[in-house]
């Protein structure tokens, strides 16, 4: 049986966004059953957890007889290849799908996270105002480039939904939450098309259900012994 990790609780702006939804989504798409190990801050900082996820983050994916995988992108690619679903057979299109999964994580997500950091984690208004224009402009540039690359295609690669679209749509959730898609109607309709899937809806509602039945205290932030110290 596959086990993935997920946070017990997250702040309201992050409910439905925590990256275990990507592992849940692909596992739902291929109809592989899995259980969820719920994690708090002490778990994340523990040696036991760091042996499986060196950065103390969710998700990881564990399965008897296989190496524990971390990085949501690796989990999504691994499951799709093994299940032979949402990824084309060996060949040009498969290579392009992998390029786009990495592009979502490496060429789009960091730019969106820079904006998220300003809006959610920077608490000094002066600092926010100083940093916001540059990070928003850089994110806008990447979104425009993505929009151009997508053109009038329905999907990033070929004529069917693949894990390239799964990952890009997931990453674009950060942009949508920050209203960065308001000037990109093509990306909004692309993302809506990608998210209109039962496997996605179940992934997010399962994650939200966990978060809603816990509270901040369940994360034991005050008890954590920093593994990074
Ligand atoms: N690159 C990683 C990022 C994972 C990640 O950022 N996880 C966040 C939740 S969305 C986390 O565990 N944060 C806790 C922390 O960094 O201390 C992936 O895609 O799996």
PDB file of C-alpha atoms and ligand atoms in Angstrom:
ATOM      1  CA  UNK A   1       0.000   0.000   0.000  1.00  0.00           C
ATOM      2  CA  UNK A   2       1.204   3.481  -0.856  1.00  0.00           C
ATOM      3  CA  UNK A   3       1.482   6.085   1.908  1.00  0.00           C
ATOM      4  CA  UNK A   4       1.853   9.793   1.291  1.00  0.00           C
ATOM      5  CA  UNK A   5       2.442  12.518   3.846  1.00  0.00           C
ATOM      6  CA  UNK A   6       0.259  15.574   4.376  1.00  0.00           C
ATOM      7  CA  UNK A   7       0.068  18.410   6.884  1.00  0.00           C
ATOM      8  CA  UNK A   8      -2.375  18.063   9.762  1.00  0.00           C
ATOM      9  CA  UNK A   9      -3.219  21.729   9.472  1.00  0.00           C
ATOM     10  CA  UNK A  10      -2.438  24.765   7.314  1.00  0.00           C
ATOM     11  CA  UNK A  11      -3.513  28.402   7.438  1.00  0.00           C
ATOM     12  CA  UNK A  12      -6.719  29.211   5.529  1.00  0.00           C
ATOM     13  CA  UNK A  13      -4.918  30.728   2.509  1.00  0.00           C
ATOM     14  CA  UNK A  14      -3.059  27.433   2.042  1.00  0.00           C
ATOM     15  CA  UNK A  15      -5.982  25.005   2.381  1.00  0.00           C
ATOM     16  CA  UNK A  16      -6.272  23.213  -0.944  1.00  0.00           C
ATOM     17  CA  UNK A  17      -2.803  24.435  -1.971  1.00  0.00           C
ATOM     18  CA  UNK A  18      -0.473  22.272   0.126  1.00  0.00           C
ATOM     19  CA  UNK A  19       1.631  20.246  -2.270  1.00  0.00           C
ATOM     20  CA  UNK A  20       0.403  16.848  -1.146  1.00  0.00           C
ATOM     21  CA  UNK A  21      -2.638  17.618  -3.350  1.00  0.00           C
ATOM     22  CA  UNK A  22      -0.392  16.806  -6.323  1.00  0.00           C
ATOM     23  CA  UNK A  23       0.370  13.320  -5.016  1.00  0.00           C
ATOM     24  CA  UNK A  24      -3.290  12.786  -4.139  1.00  0.00           C
ATOM     25  CA  UNK A  25      -4.342  14.025  -7.583  1.00  0.00           C
ATOM     26  CA  UNK A  26      -2.126  11.688  -9.628  1.00  0.00           C
ATOM     27  CA  UNK A  27      -2.931   8.707  -7.377  1.00  0.00           C
ATOM     28  CA  UNK A  28      -6.637   9.410  -7.833  1.00  0.00           C
ATOM     29  CA  UNK A  29      -6.163   9.741 -11.593  1.00  0.00           C
ATOM     30  CA  UNK A  30      -4.638   6.271 -11.840  1.00  0.00           C
ATOM     31  CA  UNK A  31      -7.017   4.831  -9.208  1.00  0.00           C
ATOM     32  CA  UNK A  32      -4.246   3.561  -6.938  1.00  0.00           C
ATOM     33  CA  UNK A  33      -5.340   3.320  -3.309  1.00  0.00           C
ATOM     34  CA  UNK A  34      -3.216   5.103  -0.720  1.00  0.00           C
ATOM     35  CA  UNK A  35      -3.170   6.043   2.908  1.00  0.00           C
ATOM     36  CA  UNK A  36      -2.129   9.389   4.332  1.00  0.00           C
ATOM     37  CA  UNK A  37       0.325   9.894   7.194  1.00  0.00           C
ATOM     38  CA  UNK A  38      -0.539  13.178   8.859  1.00  0.00           C
ATOM     39  CA  UNK A  39       2.445  15.266   9.841  1.00  0.00           C
ATOM     40  CA  UNK A  40       3.073  18.046  12.338  1.00  0.00           C
ATOM     41  CA  UNK A  41       6.036  20.399  12.794  1.00  0.00           C
ATOM     42  CA  UNK A  42       7.843  18.003  15.176  1.00  0.00           C
ATOM     43  CA  UNK A  43       7.567  15.186  12.641  1.00  0.00           C
ATOM     44  CA  UNK A  44       8.928  17.439   9.886  1.00  0.00           C
ATOM     45  CA  UNK A  45      11.950  18.305  12.027  1.00  0.00           C
ATOM     46  CA  UNK A  46      12.670  14.739  13.151  1.00  0.00           C
ATOM     47  CA  UNK A  47      15.629  12.663  11.949  1.00  0.00           C
ATOM     48  CA  UNK A  48      13.244   9.867  11.056  1.00  0.00           C
ATOM     49  CA  UNK A  49      11.302  12.167   8.695  1.00  0.00           C
ATOM     50  CA  UNK A  50      14.425  13.823   7.256  1.00  0.00           C
ATOM     51  CA  UNK A  51      15.769  10.446   6.215  1.00  0.00           C
ATOM     52  CA  UNK A  52      12.812  10.192   3.883  1.00  0.00           C
ATOM     53  CA  UNK A  53      12.333  13.884   2.994  1.00  0.00           C
ATOM     54  CA  UNK A  54      15.676  15.650   3.566  1.00  0.00           C
ATOM     55  CA  UNK A  55      14.109  19.123   3.555  1.00  0.00           C
ATOM     56  CA  UNK A  56      11.428  18.399   6.135  1.00  0.00           C
ATOM     57  CA  UNK A  57       8.521  19.020   3.771  1.00  0.00           C
ATOM     58  CA  UNK A  58       5.413  17.266   2.529  1.00  0.00           C
ATOM     59  CA  UNK A  59       4.785  15.214   0.534  1.00  0.00           C
ATOM     60  CA  UNK A  60       6.802  12.060   0.360  1.00  0.00           C
ATOM     61  CA  UNK A  61       5.491   8.815  -1.041  1.00  0.00           C
ATOM     62  CA  UNK A  62       6.356   5.494   0.561  1.00  0.00           C
ATOM     63  CA  UNK A  63       5.634   2.045  -0.787  1.00  0.00           C
ATOM     64  CA  UNK A  64       6.952  -1.301   0.435  1.00  0.00           C
ATOM     65  CA  UNK A  65       9.952  -2.477  -1.555  1.00  0.00           C
ATOM     66  CA  UNK A  66      10.503   0.844  -3.327  1.00  0.00           C
ATOM     67  CA  UNK A  67      12.629   3.872  -2.453  1.00  0.00           C
ATOM     68  CA  UNK A  68      10.703   6.582  -0.669  1.00  0.00           C
ATOM     69  CA  UNK A  69      10.179   9.382  -3.156  1.00  0.00           C
ATOM     70  CA  UNK A  70      10.134  13.046  -2.282  1.00  0.00           C
ATOM     71  CA  UNK A  71       9.413  16.105  -4.481  1.00  0.00           C
ATOM     72  CA  UNK A  72       5.865  16.318  -5.775  1.00  0.00           C
ATOM     73  CA  UNK A  73       7.174  16.419  -9.363  1.00  0.00           C
ATOM     74  CA  UNK A  74       9.072  13.156  -8.928  1.00  0.00           C
ATOM     75  CA  UNK A  75       6.028  11.503  -7.370  1.00  0.00           C
ATOM     76  CA  UNK A  76       3.752  12.599 -10.215  1.00  0.00           C
ATOM     77  CA  UNK A  77       6.194  11.460 -12.929  1.00  0.00           C
ATOM     78  CA  UNK A  78       6.894   8.149 -11.183  1.00  0.00           C
ATOM     79  CA  UNK A  79       3.232   7.232 -10.732  1.00  0.00           C
ATOM     80  CA  UNK A  80       2.270   8.271 -14.277  1.00  0.00           C
ATOM     81  CA  UNK A  81       5.080   6.234 -15.854  1.00  0.00           C
ATOM     82  CA  UNK A  82       4.407   3.144 -13.752  1.00  0.00           C
ATOM     83  CA  UNK A  83       0.667   3.311 -14.334  1.00  0.00           C
ATOM     84  CA  UNK A  84       1.099   4.158 -18.017  1.00  0.00           C
ATOM     85  CA  UNK A  85      -1.444   6.944 -17.654  1.00  0.00           C
ATOM     86  CA  UNK A  86      -1.405  10.699 -18.309  1.00  0.00           C
ATOM     87  CA  UNK A  87       1.967  10.345 -20.017  1.00  0.00           C
ATOM     88  CA  UNK A  88       2.522   9.324 -23.635  1.00  0.00           C
ATOM     89  CA  UNK A  89       4.589   6.245 -24.476  1.00  0.00           C
ATOM     90  CA  UNK A  90       8.375   6.549 -24.823  1.00  0.00           C
ATOM     91  CA  UNK A  91       9.146   9.121 -27.524  1.00  0.00           C
ATOM     92  CA  UNK A  92       9.080  12.817 -28.339  1.00  0.00           C
ATOM     93  CA  UNK A  93       5.813  13.617 -26.604  1.00  0.00           C
ATOM     94  CA  UNK A  94       6.910  11.891 -23.394  1.00  0.00           C
ATOM     95  CA  UNK A  95      10.103  13.957 -23.385  1.00  0.00           C
ATOM     96  CA  UNK A  96       8.078  17.131 -23.925  1.00  0.00           C
ATOM     97  CA  UNK A  97       5.707  16.230 -21.086  1.00  0.00           C
ATOM     98  CA  UNK A  98       8.666  15.793 -18.727  1.00  0.00           C
ATOM     99  CA  UNK A  99      10.099  19.144 -19.910  1.00  0.00           C
ATOM    100  CA  UNK A 100       6.820  20.868 -19.088  1.00  0.00           C
ATOM    101  CA  UNK A 101       6.521  19.244 -15.652  1.00  0.00           C
ATOM    102  CA  UNK A 102       9.985  20.552 -14.834  1.00  0.00           C
ATOM    103  CA  UNK A 103       9.169  23.935 -16.410  1.00  0.00           C
ATOM    104  CA  UNK A 104       6.122  24.284 -14.174  1.00  0.00           C
ATOM    105  CA  UNK A 105       8.220  23.568 -11.090  1.00  0.00           C
ATOM    106  CA  UNK A 106      11.394  25.327 -12.084  1.00  0.00           C
ATOM    107  CA  UNK A 107      10.527  28.162 -14.472  1.00  0.00           C
ATOM    108  CA  UNK A 108       7.106  29.215 -13.201  1.00  0.00           C
ATOM    109  CA  UNK A 109       6.595  28.172  -9.569  1.00  0.00           C
ATOM    110  CA  UNK A 110       9.618  30.003  -8.046  1.00  0.00           C
ATOM    111  CA  UNK A 111       8.479  33.302  -9.600  1.00  0.00           C
ATOM    112  CA  UNK A 112       4.979  32.861  -8.193  1.00  0.00           C
ATOM    113  CA  UNK A 113       6.383  31.894  -4.802  1.00  0.00           C
ATOM    114  CA  UNK A 114       8.377  35.127  -4.723  1.00  0.00           C
ATOM    115  CA  UNK A 115       5.088  37.028  -4.966  1.00  0.00           C
ATOM    116  CA  UNK A 116       3.455  34.737  -2.395  1.00  0.00           C
ATOM    117  CA  UNK A 117       6.305  35.409  -0.011  1.00  0.00           C
ATOM    118  CA  UNK A 118       5.714  39.160  -0.254  1.00  0.00           C
ATOM    119  CA  UNK A 119       1.941  38.875   0.184  1.00  0.00           C
ATOM    120  CA  UNK A 120       1.756  36.175   2.861  1.00  0.00           C
ATOM    121  CA  UNK A 121       5.000  36.137   4.770  1.00  0.00           C
ATOM    122  CA  UNK A 122       6.384  39.689   4.660  1.00  0.00           C
ATOM    123  CA  UNK A 123       4.735  41.659   7.408  1.00  0.00           C
ATOM    124  CA  UNK A 124       6.405  45.029   7.029  1.00  0.00           C
ATOM    125  CA  UNK A 125       4.318  47.200   4.652  1.00  0.00           C
ATOM    126  CA  UNK A 126       7.349  49.238   3.605  1.00  0.00           C
ATOM    127  CA  UNK A 127       9.323  46.125   2.683  1.00  0.00           C
ATOM    128  CA  UNK A 128       6.329  44.732   0.829  1.00  0.00           C
ATOM    129  CA  UNK A 129       5.956  47.890  -1.226  1.00  0.00           C
ATOM    130  CA  UNK A 130       9.642  47.937  -2.047  1.00  0.00           C
ATOM    131  CA  UNK A 131       9.789  44.320  -3.209  1.00  0.00           C
ATOM    132  CA  UNK A 132       6.349  43.834  -4.794  1.00  0.00           C
ATOM    133  CA  UNK A 133       6.873  45.602  -8.173  1.00  0.00           C
ATOM    134  CA  UNK A 134       9.938  43.561  -9.132  1.00  0.00           C
ATOM    135  CA  UNK A 135       8.536  40.162  -8.141  1.00  0.00           C
ATOM    136  CA  UNK A 136       5.147  40.840  -9.741  1.00  0.00           C
ATOM    137  CA  UNK A 137       6.808  41.987 -12.986  1.00  0.00           C
ATOM    138  CA  UNK A 138       8.981  38.869 -13.110  1.00  0.00           C
ATOM    139  CA  UNK A 139       5.989  36.595 -12.462  1.00  0.00           C
ATOM    140  CA  UNK A 140       3.944  38.434 -15.101  1.00  0.00           C
ATOM    141  CA  UNK A 141       6.698  37.904 -17.631  1.00  0.00           C
ATOM    142  CA  UNK A 142       6.743  34.136 -17.014  1.00  0.00           C
ATOM    143  CA  UNK A 143       2.959  33.930 -17.209  1.00  0.00           C
ATOM    144  CA  UNK A 144       2.951  35.833 -20.508  1.00  0.00           C
ATOM    145  CA  UNK A 145       5.614  33.516 -21.888  1.00  0.00           C
ATOM    146  CA  UNK A 146       3.570  30.505 -20.813  1.00  0.00           C
ATOM    147  CA  UNK A 147       0.470  31.987 -22.429  1.00  0.00           C
ATOM    148  CA  UNK A 148       2.374  32.469 -25.679  1.00  0.00           C
ATOM    149  CA  UNK A 149       3.711  28.913 -25.586  1.00  0.00           C
ATOM    150  CA  UNK A 150       0.239  27.501 -24.986  1.00  0.00           C
ATOM    151  CA  UNK A 151      -1.222  29.596 -27.817  1.00  0.00           C
ATOM    152  CA  UNK A 152      -4.605  28.263 -28.841  1.00  0.00           C
ATOM    153  CA  UNK A 153      -3.814  24.688 -27.792  1.00  0.00           C
ATOM    154  CA  UNK A 154      -6.024  22.928 -25.300  1.00  0.00           C
ATOM    155  CA  UNK A 155      -3.139  21.118 -23.614  1.00  0.00           C
ATOM    156  CA  UNK A 156       0.593  21.703 -23.273  1.00  0.00           C
ATOM    157  CA  UNK A 157       1.600  18.573 -25.194  1.00  0.00           C
ATOM    158  CA  UNK A 158      -0.391  16.733 -27.839  1.00  0.00           C
ATOM    159  CA  UNK A 159      -4.149  16.497 -27.807  1.00  0.00           C
ATOM    160  CA  UNK A 160      -4.859  15.084 -24.355  1.00  0.00           C
ATOM    161  CA  UNK A 161      -4.510  16.049 -20.689  1.00  0.00           C
ATOM    162  CA  UNK A 162      -1.170  14.834 -19.319  1.00  0.00           C
ATOM    163  CA  UNK A 163       0.874  15.274 -16.159  1.00  0.00           C
ATOM    164  CA  UNK A 164       2.346  18.388 -17.819  1.00  0.00           C
ATOM    165  CA  UNK A 165      -1.112  19.943 -17.474  1.00  0.00           C
ATOM    166  CA  UNK A 166      -1.646  18.471 -14.007  1.00  0.00           C
ATOM    167  CA  UNK A 167       1.519  20.115 -12.725  1.00  0.00           C
ATOM    168  CA  UNK A 168       1.070  23.394 -14.582  1.00  0.00           C
ATOM    169  CA  UNK A 169      -2.522  23.747 -13.389  1.00  0.00           C
ATOM    170  CA  UNK A 170      -1.411  23.015  -9.838  1.00  0.00           C
ATOM    171  CA  UNK A 171       1.355  25.614 -10.009  1.00  0.00           C
ATOM    172  CA  UNK A 172      -1.055  28.154 -11.506  1.00  0.00           C
ATOM    173  CA  UNK A 173      -3.194  27.798  -8.372  1.00  0.00           C
ATOM    174  CA  UNK A 174      -0.599  29.984  -6.661  1.00  0.00           C
ATOM    175  CA  UNK A 175      -1.003  32.623  -9.397  1.00  0.00           C
ATOM    176  CA  UNK A 176      -4.785  32.433  -9.286  1.00  0.00           C
ATOM    177  CA  UNK A 177      -4.827  32.882  -5.513  1.00  0.00           C
ATOM    178  CA  UNK A 178      -2.669  36.001  -5.922  1.00  0.00           C
ATOM    179  CA  UNK A 179      -4.915  37.404  -8.732  1.00  0.00           C
ATOM    180  CA  UNK A 180      -1.978  37.180 -11.125  1.00  0.00           C
ATOM    181  CA  UNK A 181      -4.126  35.415 -13.717  1.00  0.00           C
ATOM    182  CA  UNK A 182      -6.587  38.307 -13.970  1.00  0.00           C
ATOM    183  CA  UNK A 183      -4.761  39.637 -17.025  1.00  0.00           C
ATOM    184  CA  UNK A 184      -4.359  36.159 -18.569  1.00  0.00           C
ATOM    185  CA  UNK A 185      -7.827  34.914 -19.555  1.00  0.00           C
ATOM    186  CA  UNK A 186      -6.327  32.189 -21.723  1.00  0.00           C
ATOM    187  CA  UNK A 187      -4.499  30.748 -18.709  1.00  0.00           C
ATOM    188  CA  UNK A 188      -7.670  30.960 -16.639  1.00  0.00           C
ATOM    189  CA  UNK A 189      -9.631  28.900 -19.151  1.00  0.00           C
ATOM    190  CA  UNK A 190      -6.697  26.496 -19.551  1.00  0.00           C
ATOM    191  CA  UNK A 191      -6.481  26.027 -15.796  1.00  0.00           C
ATOM    192  CA  UNK A 192     -10.252  25.601 -15.456  1.00  0.00           C
ATOM    193  CA  UNK A 193     -10.104  22.886 -18.137  1.00  0.00           C
ATOM    194  CA  UNK A 194      -7.329  21.086 -16.234  1.00  0.00           C
ATOM    195  CA  UNK A 195      -8.998  21.312 -12.818  1.00  0.00           C
ATOM    196  CA  UNK A 196     -12.356  20.092 -14.075  1.00  0.00           C
ATOM    197  CA  UNK A 197     -11.557  16.503 -13.133  1.00  0.00           C
ATOM    198  CA  UNK A 198     -12.983  14.281 -10.365  1.00  0.00           C
ATOM    199  CA  UNK A 199      -9.460  13.184  -9.354  1.00  0.00           C
ATOM    200  CA  UNK A 200      -8.487  16.790  -8.705  1.00  0.00           C
ATOM    201  CA  UNK A 201     -11.681  17.681  -6.850  1.00  0.00           C
ATOM    202  CA  UNK A 202     -11.284  14.662  -4.566  1.00  0.00           C
ATOM    203  CA  UNK A 203      -7.617  15.489  -3.913  1.00  0.00           C
ATOM    204  CA  UNK A 204      -8.440  18.992  -2.764  1.00  0.00           C
ATOM    205  CA  UNK A 205     -11.543  18.123  -0.783  1.00  0.00           C
ATOM    206  CA  UNK A 206      -9.680  15.324   1.034  1.00  0.00           C
ATOM    207  CA  UNK A 207      -6.883  17.736   1.896  1.00  0.00           C
ATOM    208  CA  UNK A 208      -9.319  20.409   3.077  1.00  0.00           C
ATOM    209  CA  UNK A 209     -11.193  17.877   5.225  1.00  0.00           C
ATOM    210  CA  UNK A 210      -7.986  17.024   7.114  1.00  0.00           C
ATOM    211  CA  UNK A 211      -7.081  20.673   7.626  1.00  0.00           C
ATOM    212  CA  UNK A 212     -10.591  21.531   8.801  1.00  0.00           C
ATOM    213  CA  UNK A 213     -10.667  18.851  11.477  1.00  0.00           C
ATOM    214  CA  UNK A 214      -7.387  20.069  12.975  1.00  0.00           C
ATOM    215  CA  UNK A 215      -6.245  23.329  14.431  1.00  0.00           C
ATOM    216  CA  UNK A 216      -2.977  25.218  14.564  1.00  0.00           C
ATOM    217  CA  UNK A 217      -2.088  23.740  17.979  1.00  0.00           C
ATOM    218  CA  UNK A 218      -2.097  20.258  16.433  1.00  0.00           C
ATOM    219  CA  UNK A 219       0.986  21.266  14.447  1.00  0.00           C
ATOM    220  CA  UNK A 220       3.006  21.531  17.717  1.00  0.00           C
ATOM    221  CA  UNK A 221       5.009  24.483  16.384  1.00  0.00           C
ATOM    222  CA  UNK A 222       5.970  25.375  19.949  1.00  0.00           C
ATOM    223  CA  UNK A 223       7.445  21.914  20.634  1.00  0.00           C
ATOM    224  CA  UNK A 224       9.638  21.687  17.586  1.00  0.00           C
ATOM    225  CA  UNK A 225      13.323  21.074  18.013  1.00  0.00           C
ATOM    226  CA  UNK A 226      14.858  22.560  14.907  1.00  0.00           C
ATOM    227  CA  UNK A 227      16.673  19.925  12.895  1.00  0.00           C
ATOM    228  CA  UNK A 228      18.249  22.753  10.896  1.00  0.00           C
ATOM    229  CA  UNK A 229      19.751  24.535  13.917  1.00  0.00           C
TER     230      UNK A 229
HETATM  231  N1  LIG B   1       9.684  21.140  -3.958  1.00  0.00           N
HETATM  232  C1  LIG B   1       8.853  20.490  -2.972  1.00  0.00           C
HETATM  233  C2  LIG B   1       8.216  21.558  -2.120  1.00  0.00           C
HETATM  234  C3  LIG B   1       7.386  20.954  -1.011  1.00  0.00           C
HETATM  235  C4  LIG B   1       6.868  22.036  -0.096  1.00  0.00           C
HETATM  236  O1  LIG B   1       7.188  23.234  -0.223  1.00  0.00           O
HETATM  237  N2  LIG B   1       6.077  21.619   0.895  1.00  0.00           N
HETATM  238  C5  LIG B   1       5.587  22.586   1.864  1.00  0.00           C
HETATM  239  C6  LIG B   1       4.083  22.504   1.957  1.00  0.00           C
HETATM  240  S1  LIG B   1       3.349  23.030   0.458  1.00  0.00           S
HETATM  241  C7  LIG B   1       6.144  22.216   3.216  1.00  0.00           C
HETATM  242  O2  LIG B   1       6.204  21.070   3.576  1.00  0.00           O
HETATM  243  N3  LIG B   1       6.558  23.227   3.973  1.00  0.00           N
HETATM  244  C8  LIG B   1       7.076  23.063   5.286  1.00  0.00           C
HETATM  245  C9  LIG B   1       8.445  23.588   5.429  1.00  0.00           C
HETATM  246  O3  LIG B   1       9.080  23.895   4.400  1.00  0.00           O
HETATM  247  O4  LIG B   1       8.906  23.691   6.566  1.00  0.00           O
HETATM  248  C10 LIG B   1       7.785  19.623  -3.648  1.00  0.00           C
HETATM  249  O5  LIG B   1       7.295  20.037  -4.717  1.00  0.00           O
HETATM  250  O6  LIG B   1       7.454  18.551  -3.119  1.00  0.00           O
END
